[in-house]
XYZ file of C-alpha atoms in Angstrom:
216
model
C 112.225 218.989 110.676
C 114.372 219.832 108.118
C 113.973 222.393 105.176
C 115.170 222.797 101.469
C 114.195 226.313 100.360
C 114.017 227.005 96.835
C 113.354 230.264 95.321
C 111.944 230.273 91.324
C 112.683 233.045 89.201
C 116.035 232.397 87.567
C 116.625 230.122 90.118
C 114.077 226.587 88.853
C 114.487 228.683 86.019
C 116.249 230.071 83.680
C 114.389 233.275 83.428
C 111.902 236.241 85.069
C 108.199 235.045 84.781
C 106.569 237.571 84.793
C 107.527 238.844 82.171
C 106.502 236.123 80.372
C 103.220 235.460 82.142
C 102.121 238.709 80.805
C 102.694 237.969 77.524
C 100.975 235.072 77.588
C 97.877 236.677 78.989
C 98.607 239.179 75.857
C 98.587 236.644 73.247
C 95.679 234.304 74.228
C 92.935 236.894 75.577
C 94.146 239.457 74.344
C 92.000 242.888 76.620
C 92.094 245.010 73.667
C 92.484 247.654 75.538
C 94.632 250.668 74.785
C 97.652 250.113 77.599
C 101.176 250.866 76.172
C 100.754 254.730 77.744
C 100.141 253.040 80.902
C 102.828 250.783 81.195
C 105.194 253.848 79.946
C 103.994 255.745 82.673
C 104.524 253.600 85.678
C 108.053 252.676 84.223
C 109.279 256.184 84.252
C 106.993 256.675 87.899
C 109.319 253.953 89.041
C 112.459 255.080 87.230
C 112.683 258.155 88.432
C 111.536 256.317 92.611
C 107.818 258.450 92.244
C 106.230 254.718 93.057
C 107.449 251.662 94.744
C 108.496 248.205 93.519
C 104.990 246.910 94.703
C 102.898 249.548 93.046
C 105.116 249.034 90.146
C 103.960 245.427 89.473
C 100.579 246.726 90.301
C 100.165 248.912 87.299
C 101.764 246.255 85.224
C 98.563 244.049 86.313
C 96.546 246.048 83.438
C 97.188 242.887 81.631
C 94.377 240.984 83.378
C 91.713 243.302 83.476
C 88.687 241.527 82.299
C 89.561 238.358 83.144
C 87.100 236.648 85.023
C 88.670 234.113 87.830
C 87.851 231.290 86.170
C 89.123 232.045 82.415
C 92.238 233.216 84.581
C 92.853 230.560 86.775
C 92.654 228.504 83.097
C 94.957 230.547 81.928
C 97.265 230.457 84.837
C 97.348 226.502 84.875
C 98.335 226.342 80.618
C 101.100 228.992 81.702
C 102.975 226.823 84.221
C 102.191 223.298 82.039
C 103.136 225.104 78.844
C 106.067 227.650 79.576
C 107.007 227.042 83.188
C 107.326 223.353 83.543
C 109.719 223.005 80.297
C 111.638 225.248 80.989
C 112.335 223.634 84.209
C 116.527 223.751 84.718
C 118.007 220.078 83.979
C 118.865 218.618 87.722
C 116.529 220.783 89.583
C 114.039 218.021 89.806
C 116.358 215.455 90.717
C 117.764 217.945 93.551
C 114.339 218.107 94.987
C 113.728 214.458 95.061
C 117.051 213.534 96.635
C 115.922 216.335 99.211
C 112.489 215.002 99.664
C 113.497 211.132 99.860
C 116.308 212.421 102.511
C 112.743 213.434 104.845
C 113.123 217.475 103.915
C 110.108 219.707 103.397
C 110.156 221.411 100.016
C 109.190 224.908 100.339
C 108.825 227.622 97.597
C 109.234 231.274 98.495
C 109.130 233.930 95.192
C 109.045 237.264 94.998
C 106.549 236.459 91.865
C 102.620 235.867 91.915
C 100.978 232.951 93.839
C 98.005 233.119 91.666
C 100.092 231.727 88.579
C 103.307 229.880 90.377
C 100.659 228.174 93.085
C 100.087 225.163 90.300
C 104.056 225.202 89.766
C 103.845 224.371 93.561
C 101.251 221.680 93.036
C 103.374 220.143 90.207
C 106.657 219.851 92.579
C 104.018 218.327 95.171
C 105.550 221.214 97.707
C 105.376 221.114 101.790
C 104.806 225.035 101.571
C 104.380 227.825 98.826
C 104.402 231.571 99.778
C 104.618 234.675 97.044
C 103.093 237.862 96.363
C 99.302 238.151 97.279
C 97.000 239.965 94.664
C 93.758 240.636 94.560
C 91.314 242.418 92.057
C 88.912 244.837 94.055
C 86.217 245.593 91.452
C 88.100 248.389 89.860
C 91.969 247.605 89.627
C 93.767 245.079 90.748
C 95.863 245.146 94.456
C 98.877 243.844 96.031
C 97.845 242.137 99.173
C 100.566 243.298 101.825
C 103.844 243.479 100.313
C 105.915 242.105 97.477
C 107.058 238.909 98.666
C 111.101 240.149 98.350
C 113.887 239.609 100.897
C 113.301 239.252 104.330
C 109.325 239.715 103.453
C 109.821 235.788 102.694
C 110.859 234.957 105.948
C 108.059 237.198 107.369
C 105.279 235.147 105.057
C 106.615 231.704 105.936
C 106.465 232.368 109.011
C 102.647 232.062 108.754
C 103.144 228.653 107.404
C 105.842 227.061 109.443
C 106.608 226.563 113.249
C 110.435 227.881 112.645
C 111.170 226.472 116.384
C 110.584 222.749 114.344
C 113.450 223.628 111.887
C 116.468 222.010 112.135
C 118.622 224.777 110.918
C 121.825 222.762 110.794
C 121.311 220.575 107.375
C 118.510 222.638 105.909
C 119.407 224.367 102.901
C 118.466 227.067 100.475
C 118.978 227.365 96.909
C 118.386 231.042 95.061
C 120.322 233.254 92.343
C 119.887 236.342 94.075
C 121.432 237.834 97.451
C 118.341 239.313 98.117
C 117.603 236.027 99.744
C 120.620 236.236 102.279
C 117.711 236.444 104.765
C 116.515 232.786 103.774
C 119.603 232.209 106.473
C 117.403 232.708 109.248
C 115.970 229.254 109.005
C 118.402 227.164 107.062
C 122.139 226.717 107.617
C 123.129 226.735 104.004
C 122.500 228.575 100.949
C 123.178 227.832 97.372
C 124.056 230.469 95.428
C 122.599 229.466 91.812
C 123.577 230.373 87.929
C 120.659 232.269 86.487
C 120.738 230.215 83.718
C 121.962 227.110 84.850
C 121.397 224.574 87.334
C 124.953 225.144 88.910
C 125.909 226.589 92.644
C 128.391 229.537 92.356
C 128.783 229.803 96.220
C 127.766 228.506 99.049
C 127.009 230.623 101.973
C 126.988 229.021 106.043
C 124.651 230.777 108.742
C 126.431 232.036 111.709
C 125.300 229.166 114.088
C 124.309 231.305 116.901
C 121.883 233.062 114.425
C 118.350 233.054 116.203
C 115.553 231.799 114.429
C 112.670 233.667 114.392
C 109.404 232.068 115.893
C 106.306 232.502 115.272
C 104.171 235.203 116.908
């Protein structure tokens, strides 16, 4: 079995969505809620390294609060079919096809939330999604395990995929960050990608005696 790895943000594209997710939860249902004090407070918490990346996009959750799962889930889906899909980089959809007509899997791994980007992954009719887990508890809403960042990805895919089935040599991986170095575990070739752009900078080989990880 052979892989093609993609990662999203800045990668599929052009831009951070989160950032934008949240303000289009702000603009159509609108909590009403006084939060700017909040948000204030967990950036300096995280400036000055009194909280954690994870609890960091925790706080920043405030958005949702009153959202039922439902109206969110609604919400979620117009986000991706409105703001996500269009902005889709010119070529990426191509790349996957020639990838998937080739007999690849098309995997997504993002450091982002799989409660919105889960009906991106429906859209690209994806082998296997993995991001960051989230959960509301009744009072606040939680980060299930860790933000899905760096090796983390490998760790979550892991759930998903026999990595003893991959054939590392001709499966590839595309991202704009070198955060994802670790996405060399279980492909033989990463694509460096312009942020804004659907253009490789560099390509990066695996060592071929890298082991692959297997699944517990």
């Amino acid at each position: 079995m052979k892989i093609a790895l993609f990662d999203i943000d800045y990668t599929l594209i052009p831009f951070d969505s989160f950032l934008k997710y949240l303000r289009f939860i702000k603009e159509n249902a609108p909590s009403g809620r006084p939060i700017f004090h909040k948000l204030i407070k967990s950036v300096i918490l995280y400036m000055t390294g009194r909280i954690n990346l994870t609890r960091f996009k925790e706080m920043w959750l405030i958005y949702l609060y009153g959202i039922d799962s439902s109206r969110l889930s609604e919400l979620s889906r117009d986000f991706i079919e409105k703001i996500i899909i269009p902005s889709i980089k010119p070529g990426v959809m191509k790349t996957i096809e020639n990838h998937r007509a080739a007999g690849m899997k098309i995997v997504l791994a993002t450091a982002s939330f799989e409660f919105y980007f889960r009906y991106l992954a429906e859209f690209l009719k994806t082998d296997v999604f993995v991001g960051t887990k989230a959960r509301y508890d009744g009072a606040e809403w939680k980060i299930i395990g860790k933000n899905c960042k760096g090796y983390e990805k490998i760790e979550r895919l892991n759930n998903h995929i026999d990595f003893g089935l991959i054939e590392t040599d001709g499966s590839v991986g595309y991202t704009d960050s070198l955060s994802d170095l670790p996405f060399l575990n279980i492909v033989d070739e990463l694509h460096i990608v312009d942020k804004h752009r659907w253009a490789t900078k560099k390509i990066i080989r695996s060592n071929s005696s890298r082991p692959i990880p297997h699944k517990n």
